[in-house]
mmCIF file of C-alpha atoms in Angstrom:
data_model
loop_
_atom_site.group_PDB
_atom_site.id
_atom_site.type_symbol
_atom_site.label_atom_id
_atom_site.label_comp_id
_atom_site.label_asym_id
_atom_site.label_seq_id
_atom_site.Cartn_x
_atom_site.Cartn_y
_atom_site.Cartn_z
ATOM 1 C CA UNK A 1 0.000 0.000 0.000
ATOM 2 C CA UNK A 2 1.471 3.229 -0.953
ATOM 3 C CA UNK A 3 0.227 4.780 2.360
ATOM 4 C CA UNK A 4 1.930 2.720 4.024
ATOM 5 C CA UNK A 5 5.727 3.085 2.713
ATOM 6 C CA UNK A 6 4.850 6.693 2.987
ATOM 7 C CA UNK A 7 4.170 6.493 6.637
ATOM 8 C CA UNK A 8 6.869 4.423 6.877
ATOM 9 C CA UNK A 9 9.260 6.521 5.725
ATOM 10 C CA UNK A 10 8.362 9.736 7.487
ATOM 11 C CA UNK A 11 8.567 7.751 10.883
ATOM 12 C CA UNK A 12 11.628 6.566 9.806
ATOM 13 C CA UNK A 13 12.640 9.659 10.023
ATOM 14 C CA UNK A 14 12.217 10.546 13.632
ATOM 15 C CA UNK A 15 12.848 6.774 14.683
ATOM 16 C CA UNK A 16 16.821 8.113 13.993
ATOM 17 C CA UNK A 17 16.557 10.677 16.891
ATOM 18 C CA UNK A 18 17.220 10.774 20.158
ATOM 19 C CA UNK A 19 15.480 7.830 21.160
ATOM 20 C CA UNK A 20 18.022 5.065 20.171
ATOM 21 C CA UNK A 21 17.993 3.645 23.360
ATOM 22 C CA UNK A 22 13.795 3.524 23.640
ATOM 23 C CA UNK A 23 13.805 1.786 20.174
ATOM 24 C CA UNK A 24 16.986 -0.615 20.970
ATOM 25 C CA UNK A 25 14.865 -1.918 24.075
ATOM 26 C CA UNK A 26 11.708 -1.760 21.542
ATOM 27 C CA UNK A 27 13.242 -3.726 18.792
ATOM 28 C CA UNK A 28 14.510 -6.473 21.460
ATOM 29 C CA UNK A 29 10.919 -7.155 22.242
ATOM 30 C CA UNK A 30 10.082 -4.818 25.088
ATOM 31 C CA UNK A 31 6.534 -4.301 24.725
ATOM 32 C CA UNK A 32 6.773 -1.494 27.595
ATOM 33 C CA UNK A 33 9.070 0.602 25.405
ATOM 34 C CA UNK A 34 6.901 0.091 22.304
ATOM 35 C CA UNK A 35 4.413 1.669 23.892
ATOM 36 C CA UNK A 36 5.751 4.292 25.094
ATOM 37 C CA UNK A 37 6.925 4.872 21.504
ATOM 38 C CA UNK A 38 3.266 4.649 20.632
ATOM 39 C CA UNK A 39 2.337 6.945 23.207
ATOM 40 C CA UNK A 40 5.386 9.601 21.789
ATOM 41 C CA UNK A 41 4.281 9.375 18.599
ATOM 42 C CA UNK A 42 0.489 9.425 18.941
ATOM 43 C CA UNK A 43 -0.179 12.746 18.049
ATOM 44 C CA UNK A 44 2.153 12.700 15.078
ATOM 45 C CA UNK A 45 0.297 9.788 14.312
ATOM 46 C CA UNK A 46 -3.723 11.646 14.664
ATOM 47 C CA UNK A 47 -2.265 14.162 12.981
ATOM 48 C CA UNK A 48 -1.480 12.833 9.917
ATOM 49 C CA UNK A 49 -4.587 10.313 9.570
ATOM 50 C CA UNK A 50 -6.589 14.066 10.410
ATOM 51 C CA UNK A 51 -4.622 15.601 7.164
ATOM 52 C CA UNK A 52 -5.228 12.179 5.029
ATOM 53 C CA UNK A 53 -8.819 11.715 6.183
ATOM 54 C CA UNK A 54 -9.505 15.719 5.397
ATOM 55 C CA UNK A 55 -7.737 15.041 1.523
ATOM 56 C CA UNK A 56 -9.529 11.533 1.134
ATOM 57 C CA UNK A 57 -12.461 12.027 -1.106
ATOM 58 C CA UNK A 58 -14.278 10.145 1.490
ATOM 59 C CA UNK A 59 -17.954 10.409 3.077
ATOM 60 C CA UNK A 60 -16.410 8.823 6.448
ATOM 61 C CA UNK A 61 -13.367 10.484 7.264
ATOM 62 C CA UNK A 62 -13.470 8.953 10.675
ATOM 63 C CA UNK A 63 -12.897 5.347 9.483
ATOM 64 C CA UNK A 64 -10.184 6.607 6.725
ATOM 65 C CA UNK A 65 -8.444 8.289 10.195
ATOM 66 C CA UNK A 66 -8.990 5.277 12.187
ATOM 67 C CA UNK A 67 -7.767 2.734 9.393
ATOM 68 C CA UNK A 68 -4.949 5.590 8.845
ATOM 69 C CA UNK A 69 -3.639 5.461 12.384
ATOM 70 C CA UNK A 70 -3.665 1.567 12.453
ATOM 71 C CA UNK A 71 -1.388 1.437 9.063
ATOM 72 C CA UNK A 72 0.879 4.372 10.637
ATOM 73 C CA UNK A 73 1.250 1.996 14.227
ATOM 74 C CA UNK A 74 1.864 -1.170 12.131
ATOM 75 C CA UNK A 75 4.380 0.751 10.360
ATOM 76 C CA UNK A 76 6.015 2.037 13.577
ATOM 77 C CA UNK A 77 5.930 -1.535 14.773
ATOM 78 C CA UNK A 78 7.897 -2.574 11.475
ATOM 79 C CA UNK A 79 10.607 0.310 11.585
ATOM 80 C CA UNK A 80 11.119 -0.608 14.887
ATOM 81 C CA UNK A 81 11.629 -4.486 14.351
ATOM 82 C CA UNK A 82 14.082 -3.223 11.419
ATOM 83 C CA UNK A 83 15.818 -1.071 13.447
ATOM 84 C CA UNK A 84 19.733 -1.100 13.084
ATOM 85 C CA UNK A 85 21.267 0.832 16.412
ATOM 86 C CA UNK A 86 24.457 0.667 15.317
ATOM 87 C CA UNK A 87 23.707 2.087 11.965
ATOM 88 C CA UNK A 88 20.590 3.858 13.361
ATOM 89 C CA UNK A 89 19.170 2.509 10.465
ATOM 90 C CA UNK A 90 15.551 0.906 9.901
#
């Protein structure tokens, strides 16, 4: 899905900041850490699923921003599991 590799790559993006050590524990299979990943990048998340749902040419914009936010997590989850700390790669 072409949503998805572009979600993907934008949290690519901040996955290569400052919290190496968050997604090292993360990518080892700490679900604590994951979450609190989730919870960091929850409103990066809403927001972009509010600025898809609003360009959709969609009657439900609620479901496009719920489906939205579920592709964006699964792609977090995925970067994550890719995750290469001593590149800081994903």
């Amino acid at each position: 899905m072409v949503l998805s590799n572009r979600v993907r790559v934008y949290l690519e993006m901040y996955l290569k900041s400052k919290n190496n050590s968050l997604i090292d524990r993360a990518s080892g299979g700490d679900d604590s850490a994951f979450a609190e990943l989730c919870s960091q990048y929850g409103p990066l998340i809403r927001s972009m699923s509010r600025r898809y749902a609003h360009m959709a040419e969609s009657d439900d914009e609620e479901q496009i921003r719920e489906d939205f936010s579920q592709e964006a997590t699964l792609a977090l989850y995925r970067a994550v599991q890719s995750y290469d700390s001593k590149g800081g790669k994903v």
